[in-house]
Structure formats: structure tokens, C-alpha cells
Amino acid sequence: MARFGETVGRVATLPLVLIARAFDPVLRLWQRGTGTGGMVAFFLLPNMAIFGVFVIIPLVLNFVYSLTGGTNILLGDRSFIGFGQYGRLLECGNYLQPLTCREDQFWTAVRNTSLFVLFQVSLMVCVSMITALILNRNIAGRGFFRAVFFFPVLLSPVVVGLIWRWILQRQGLMNLIVTNLGFDPVVWLNDRFFAFAAAIGVSTWAHMGFYTLILLAGLQAIPKDLYEAAEMDATPPARVFWRITLPLLGPNLAVVLVLALIRGVQIFDEAYVLTGGGPGTSTLFLTQYIYEVGFASFLRNPGLAAAASILMGLVLVVLTLIQLGLSRRAERGNTR
Amino acid sequence: MSAIKNFIFRRRGRDGGWHWTDIVTWVWLIGGTILMFGPALWLVSSSFKGPAQLAEFPPTLLPYVQEVATVEGHDAPLPLFEATMEDGTTRILAEIRRIGTSAQMVDPADPGERISVRLTDRTPLREVGLAVDNYVDPFLSFDFMRYLGNSVFVTMAATFLTLLTNSMAAYALSKYRFRGRDAVMLLIIGTLMVPLSVILVPLYSVVSAVGLLNSLWGVILPTIATPTGVFLLRQYMLTIPDELIEAARMDHASEWQIYWRIILPLAAPALAVLAIFSVVWRWNDFLWPLIVLSRRELYTLQIGLNTYAGELNVQWHYILAMTVVTMIPVVLVFIFLQRFITTGIAGAGIK
């Protein structure tokens, strides 16, 4: 089996080897002319050029966009208006009531995203924590069950959205279950409450496997002798959990929490395919707002979209900095 | 035998009894398995149902097709029904045509006699069967073949370029000392903080400025310099001993040769992990292709699928089948990888 894989690998990489060999003489000349430093530049160039063009430049341009007005997306045709877009986004009678704001859609999206993050992240952490604890037990078929929970993580958001749209439609599986339990069928995605709940449930379903694995890695790094000692002292299991498992899992749990927050703030794909932001604006989230104001809707306003994305980016930067600090601590904890 | 039983039902209860945690464990695991695979299996089963069956409630678990029979005097096979006659008996009849609220039917055994049956007095005869047309039609009459081709091209090109550029950068950042190395590393880590949704508008204008709007390369190029990939490969290459490189230099190998003949083969496990990540990422990409591609013939599978699903008159029988097709590569990845899922991916995913 291993030898078979090796042969396949060799045949598959053969064209690449030939290409690489063809570059040999050219690059040898380049190296002779520029020295090792020139080669370092050569190795870094493709990646850094793409980084520069498609990440760094857009990042800078984003600020420029947010200071300009008009509906044209080409920067040359846009007029400088200062901080007007930010003012427009932030102008509001009462931030808790989106309809009193000038950009009511933006604040609806902010409110929806905050509620979504609050409930989805709590649900996600609870569910993946329980799953990780169960998978960490000494059960038969552990490897299989670990993989099971990872399956939806690989599915595309479009597939996830469509699978659940199909289950939640009027004649769908969910209504079959509900009517068998003696309730009336519901058109789930036409109901404001259920559509929102579905967005939370479906995104949790799709991503919990990923967080479960992070937590499981943390659980397995906890030294077994701690548990043995606790068993000898006849410590009650609840106490073992609160005093040993939870504190030692702390860093991993924190990583999961912040990572889920970061992803939750950016929620778009599966929710968009599932509900399209509806019914009404009940599942309109920030990324969809940015996408629609920037590209899709009648009232296109790229400057406004850029300003909104910068505000969202600020939140993400703070969350990411926390995450980087925490994951460094988690790494140290895991290797200890 | 009892050893096997003990192994499978390993329990916490001391005296071999069921502790409550054992019950919770198995309920959670079996319920979880149903919840994780069930929706996808339901999709596969539904995708083999014809349009009429999809509109039924309650839905059946398995796909059925209507039985047909060839009747003398009719070229096409006729659908079979179980009809209740006026005297209360039931007969199996084939439908010739419908007239208002009744149907003109015929007994396959006795093709001469025409029988009129009210539509309410008959039920279709069905057997378990697959509506394969759901899969065939989209490839023949829609653009799905093209979408599939676009998706395959984007995924393969992006993965190849990701591996190449990321491994070159990772090699430079792990095996050379040069001024500004830490700054470059910091820059790469910093870009982790810049998700697509934050730079949507300016990225669009950059891509349009370099003339890549409505081009598959406009989808591919912005995705290939992944910070995760550079990070993953660099960490792995740091573990390759420098002595190997020194020895190669002694033998007058050029730096490029050292890269592709020594470093790349040794970094194969990390490259494989990144390749799998990249295939799944690019195959599943949605938001960015949605913005760059506005011409139908350039759509990837994900965009095409979303467009068909967003139409006013949703043709679910085709959409479900195409969703299954879209799911196949990822399911293959899952089957081949499930052994490694627990170890490799969790560690790499945190970064």
C-alpha cells in the first residue's frame, strides 16, 4: 500500500520535477549574478507580490474608499468627502432601535450579528465541550466518532445551506418529524424567530467539529497522573472536572471562544444561502450588509461599505490580537 | 466473545453496570452520528426522487418511481395505477390520458376495452427506484458541465500555486538569515487579521484594475498567498536539519536545487496537509467568486448552484442532484483522511 502510494506520488510529481529541472540553469545564472541574497528575494517574491497586491494595497485603499462618496466603484471617479460615511453610519437616535438610525440596515445588521454571535458562540462552546469530553473517554470506535463530528466542517457553505433549506422547507423532513410528534407544520424559514434560530443551529452544526478537535487536543495534553491521583483520593467526578480538567483546558477553551467569536462576526455564506437575510431583515448580518451595499443593491455605495467594513475590521483586529496571545499560551501549555 | 463485548461496551460502572455517564455517552454519540450524517443522507435520497414525489407530504424515506407497462397499440410505456371500481373491487390499470377529473384507462391484459376512472379513485403504483434524470439532465441541458470544469480548474490551479509560492516563501523564511526577516514574518501573521469581508470593496477595484474581473484568474490569484500555508510550512521546515543544506552546498548544488530536490521532498507531509486544506477551501469558496464572476459561463459550481437555488421557480430535483455532485470531492477527502483528522488538522487549524 505504501509502495503503491509512493509510485503514484512519483508519477504525479514527474511533470513538476521536469519543470523544476528546466529552471535550473536560469536560476543558477541568477544566483551567480546576485548571490544568495538575490535567491532569497526570488523565493519570497511571488508570495509577497501577491500579498502586496491583493491584501496590503486593498487594506490601504479601504481607508481611501471610506473617505469618498458616490456610486462609482472606480476610485478615480469618486469624490473626497472626509468622514461623511462614518458620520452617516454612526448617526442614530437610539442605537438599540435600528429604525431610529439613519442607516437602519447597518444597525439591524449590527444587532442581528451581535445576537447571533452571543447565542451561536455559547451554543458552540457548550456543544463542542461536551462532545470533546465524551470523545476523550475510553470508548470503542473513538477514531470513527471523532471523524463523524468533523464531516460537516468539510462541506461547502452552499451545500450546507441547501441541505438545510431542503430539510426546513414546507414539505421537508423537519415538518415530517414535527407532525409525527403531533404539532402543526411550520414554514420554518419564513418565520422571523425560526429563521434566526436556524442560522444559529446550522452554523453550529457545520463548524462544531473543528472546535471539538481543538478542545480534544487540549484534553489529551492533560497528564493522566493527575486523574489517577484524584481517583486515589476518591475525588468526586464533578470536582475533578472543575478543579483539574477546566483549569488545564483553560487556554484551549479561550482559543475556541475567541476563534468562534471571530468567525461568528464574519458569518455570511451558509446563512446567506439558507435565508438570504430574510424574512425581511431578520437574518441580515454584517458581511451581507457590506456585500449588498458594496455590490448588489440599488442604493450602491462603495464608500459606505468600506466604512462599515473598517468598523467591523476594528472589532476583528481586537479579537485576533487576543486570540494570538491566547494561542501562544495554549501552545506552551500543550507542550508542557 | 465476551472480551469483544467488554471492549465495545467499556463502561465506567465498577460492577459492570451502566453508570449514567455511559448512557449519556452512547446517546450523544449515536444521536450525533445521526445528526451529522443524516442531513447529507437525506439529501442523497431526495436527489433520486422525481419532481412529483418531491412535492409530496409526508415525504418518503426512499425514492420511488411509478411503475409502467407497455400496452399493445401504444408506443410509449403507460403509467400503472391501482383503481377502485364501482363495485368495490380494485384493478391494476394503465392510464392513456386524462380528461377533466377522470382518466381514460386500460387493462394491460385486455387492451381493447377503455375504462373511465375518476382521478380520486386511483393511486399510482410505485416501486423503489432512482430518478437518474435528475443527474443526467443538468449535465446535458444546463451549464453544469461547464461549472464543474471551472471549479476543477480553479481548485487545481489555486492549490498548485499555493503550494509553490507558500513553500518558496516558507523556505526563505526558515532557512536563510536576512535583514527584515522578522518584519516579513510579522506582516504575514498580521494578514491573518484581514479576512476577505473586510477588504471586499477595494479588492474588487484592485482586481478590476489589473483586468481580472470576469476571469477565473481573478478568483485564483487573490487566494493563493495564504498566511496559514506559509506558517504551516515554515514551522515544518524549521525541523529539517541545516546540515543537509550545508552538505548539498558542498556538492555545488544551487539554492534552487536545494529547494526542490531536498526541502520539498522532506516537507512532503506538510505539503500534503496544505494541499488538502487548499483543495477544500478553494472548492468551497463562495463570497469572492460571487463578486468577481458575473458572466454565467464562468460560474463555479458553488455560484451556479446558488443561482439556480435563488430562482423564483426552484427546480429542486435538479438542485438536490447537483448539490450531491458538489459534495462528492469533499466526501472523498473525508473518507481518505478520517484517520488523520484527529491528529494533524487540529494542530494546524489553530494558527
XYZ file of C-alpha atoms in Angstrom, chain B residues 100-308:
209
model
C -61.036 16.641 -16.714
C -61.486 14.931 -13.356
C -61.382 11.422 -14.743
C -58.853 9.359 -16.634
C -59.209 7.056 -19.565
C -57.570 3.807 -18.585
C -56.946 0.415 -19.998
C -56.270 -3.048 -18.590
C -52.848 -4.133 -19.879
C -54.172 -7.702 -20.218
C -57.165 -6.586 -22.263
C -56.065 -3.600 -24.420
C -59.322 -3.352 -26.356
C -61.566 -2.141 -23.515
C -61.403 1.521 -22.388
C -62.354 2.222 -18.760
C -63.093 5.672 -17.312
C -61.945 6.155 -13.702
C -62.255 9.259 -11.543
C -58.872 10.683 -10.500
C -59.784 10.371 -6.826
C -60.465 6.649 -7.176
C -56.958 5.613 -8.080
C -53.477 5.596 -6.583
C -50.235 5.300 -8.540
C -48.345 2.004 -8.323
C -44.780 2.605 -7.298
C -41.607 0.707 -6.677
C -38.287 1.744 -5.157
C -36.251 3.232 -7.957
C -33.918 6.066 -8.832
C -34.805 9.122 -10.865
C -31.429 9.223 -12.601
C -32.625 12.001 -14.926
C -32.034 14.444 -12.082
C -28.343 13.803 -12.591
C -28.255 13.425 -16.341
C -30.351 16.430 -17.407
C -28.328 19.198 -15.712
C -25.184 17.973 -17.415
C -26.839 17.833 -20.812
C -29.136 20.840 -20.838
C -27.765 23.219 -18.187
C -24.282 24.623 -17.859
C -23.326 22.275 -15.080
C -20.561 20.574 -17.004
C -19.015 23.990 -17.505
C -19.431 24.935 -13.833
C -17.837 21.672 -12.826
C -14.938 22.316 -15.192
C -14.479 25.845 -13.820
C -14.474 24.568 -10.249
C -11.946 21.860 -11.025
C -9.703 24.347 -12.827
C -9.866 26.928 -10.039
C -9.218 24.325 -7.359
C -6.287 22.687 -9.117
C -4.593 25.883 -10.284
C -5.030 27.618 -6.928
C -3.759 24.596 -4.993
C -0.721 24.200 -7.212
C 0.169 27.890 -6.978
C -0.498 27.953 -3.228
C 1.905 25.069 -2.679
C 4.551 26.621 -4.909
C 4.515 30.212 -3.641
C 3.940 29.326 0.004
C 6.701 26.720 0.071
C 9.160 29.077 -1.614
C 8.404 31.807 0.912
C 8.482 29.355 3.798
C 11.870 28.068 2.645
C 13.308 31.577 2.531
C 11.847 32.401 5.935
C 13.045 29.217 7.630
C 16.486 28.565 6.136
C 18.039 31.950 5.436
C 19.087 34.748 7.724
C 18.461 38.149 6.214
C 17.587 41.631 7.293
C 13.866 42.214 7.676
C 13.010 38.525 8.101
C 11.118 39.132 11.317
C 9.300 42.041 9.714
C 8.176 39.835 6.819
C 7.021 37.158 9.257
C 5.096 39.739 11.256
C 3.487 41.063 8.096
C 2.326 37.567 7.170
C 0.911 36.903 10.619
C -0.700 40.334 10.507
C -2.615 39.475 7.357
C -4.350 36.721 9.304
C -6.331 39.618 10.734
C -7.575 40.728 7.343
C -10.439 38.469 6.323
C -11.960 38.852 2.892
C -15.119 40.501 4.170
C -13.082 43.457 5.445
C -11.396 44.314 2.127
C -14.199 43.376 -0.246
C -14.682 46.737 -1.971
C -11.019 47.715 -2.533
C -10.035 44.163 -3.504
C -12.692 44.300 -6.188
C -11.264 47.524 -7.560
C -7.694 46.137 -7.496
C -8.775 43.021 -9.359
C -10.662 45.153 -11.836
C -7.638 47.437 -12.248
C -5.389 44.502 -13.198
C -8.053 43.347 -15.648
C -9.040 40.128 -13.920
C -12.754 40.793 -13.445
C -14.811 38.042 -15.026
C -11.806 35.794 -15.274
C -11.097 32.633 -13.343
C -7.631 34.019 -12.580
C -9.341 36.825 -10.696
C -10.757 34.139 -8.426
C -7.499 32.213 -8.143
C -4.761 34.811 -7.643
C -6.017 36.676 -4.534
C -6.431 33.374 -2.678
C -3.026 31.794 -3.167
C -0.788 33.691 -0.732
C -2.350 32.138 2.367
C -0.709 33.133 5.671
C -1.800 29.794 7.132
C 0.097 27.938 4.433
C 3.319 29.907 4.841
C 3.114 29.477 8.596
C 2.426 25.749 8.477
C 5.231 25.036 6.002
C 7.735 27.260 7.783
C 7.137 25.547 11.101
C 7.699 22.203 9.432
C 10.800 23.284 7.503
C 12.402 24.557 10.712
C 12.621 20.905 11.800
C 14.677 19.940 8.702
C 18.368 19.900 9.785
C 20.573 22.619 8.271
C 23.408 20.083 7.821
C 21.583 18.624 4.819
C 21.644 22.011 3.128
C 25.296 22.581 4.017
C 26.219 19.205 2.546
C 24.354 19.981 -0.671
C 26.144 23.317 -0.977
C 29.459 21.473 -0.629
C 28.404 19.435 -3.647
C 27.783 22.666 -5.596
C 24.032 22.411 -5.595
C 22.352 25.712 -6.421
C 19.889 27.227 -3.961
C 17.029 26.401 -6.328
C 18.173 22.765 -6.455
C 18.358 22.628 -2.684
C 14.787 23.900 -2.583
C 13.201 21.411 -4.949
C 15.442 18.371 -4.525
C 15.930 18.445 -0.740
C 13.488 20.716 1.033
C 10.320 19.936 -0.930
C 10.568 16.120 -0.683
C 11.343 16.349 3.021
C 8.419 18.707 3.610
C 6.018 16.378 1.782
C 3.817 15.645 4.846
C 3.245 19.359 5.492
C 2.706 19.971 1.790
C 0.099 17.206 1.737
C -1.774 18.787 4.646
C -1.732 22.173 2.947
C -2.804 20.633 -0.364
C -5.844 19.066 1.277
C -6.731 22.307 3.058
C -6.352 24.230 -0.154
C -8.494 21.840 -2.182
C -11.308 22.051 0.363
C -11.021 25.845 0.723
C -10.988 26.593 -2.977
C -13.654 24.064 -3.883
C -15.916 25.584 -1.235
C -15.159 29.282 -1.868
C -18.313 31.326 -2.255
C -18.220 35.046 -1.482
C -15.226 36.012 -3.610
C -16.233 34.136 -6.803
C -19.730 35.555 -6.304
C -18.298 39.054 -6.618
C -15.687 38.524 -9.333
C -17.709 36.348 -11.698
C -20.800 37.882 -13.214
C -20.825 36.042 -16.532
C -22.717 32.776 -16.341
C -20.249 30.723 -18.320
C -17.548 31.466 -15.730
C -19.522 30.401 -12.663
C -18.044 27.830 -10.350
C -20.264 25.025 -9.034
C -20.985 26.857 -5.798
C -22.102 30.018 -7.569
C -24.099 28.147 -10.191
C -25.826 26.135 -7.508
C -26.684 29.227 -5.506
C -28.011 30.968 -8.612
C -30.312 28.093 -9.534
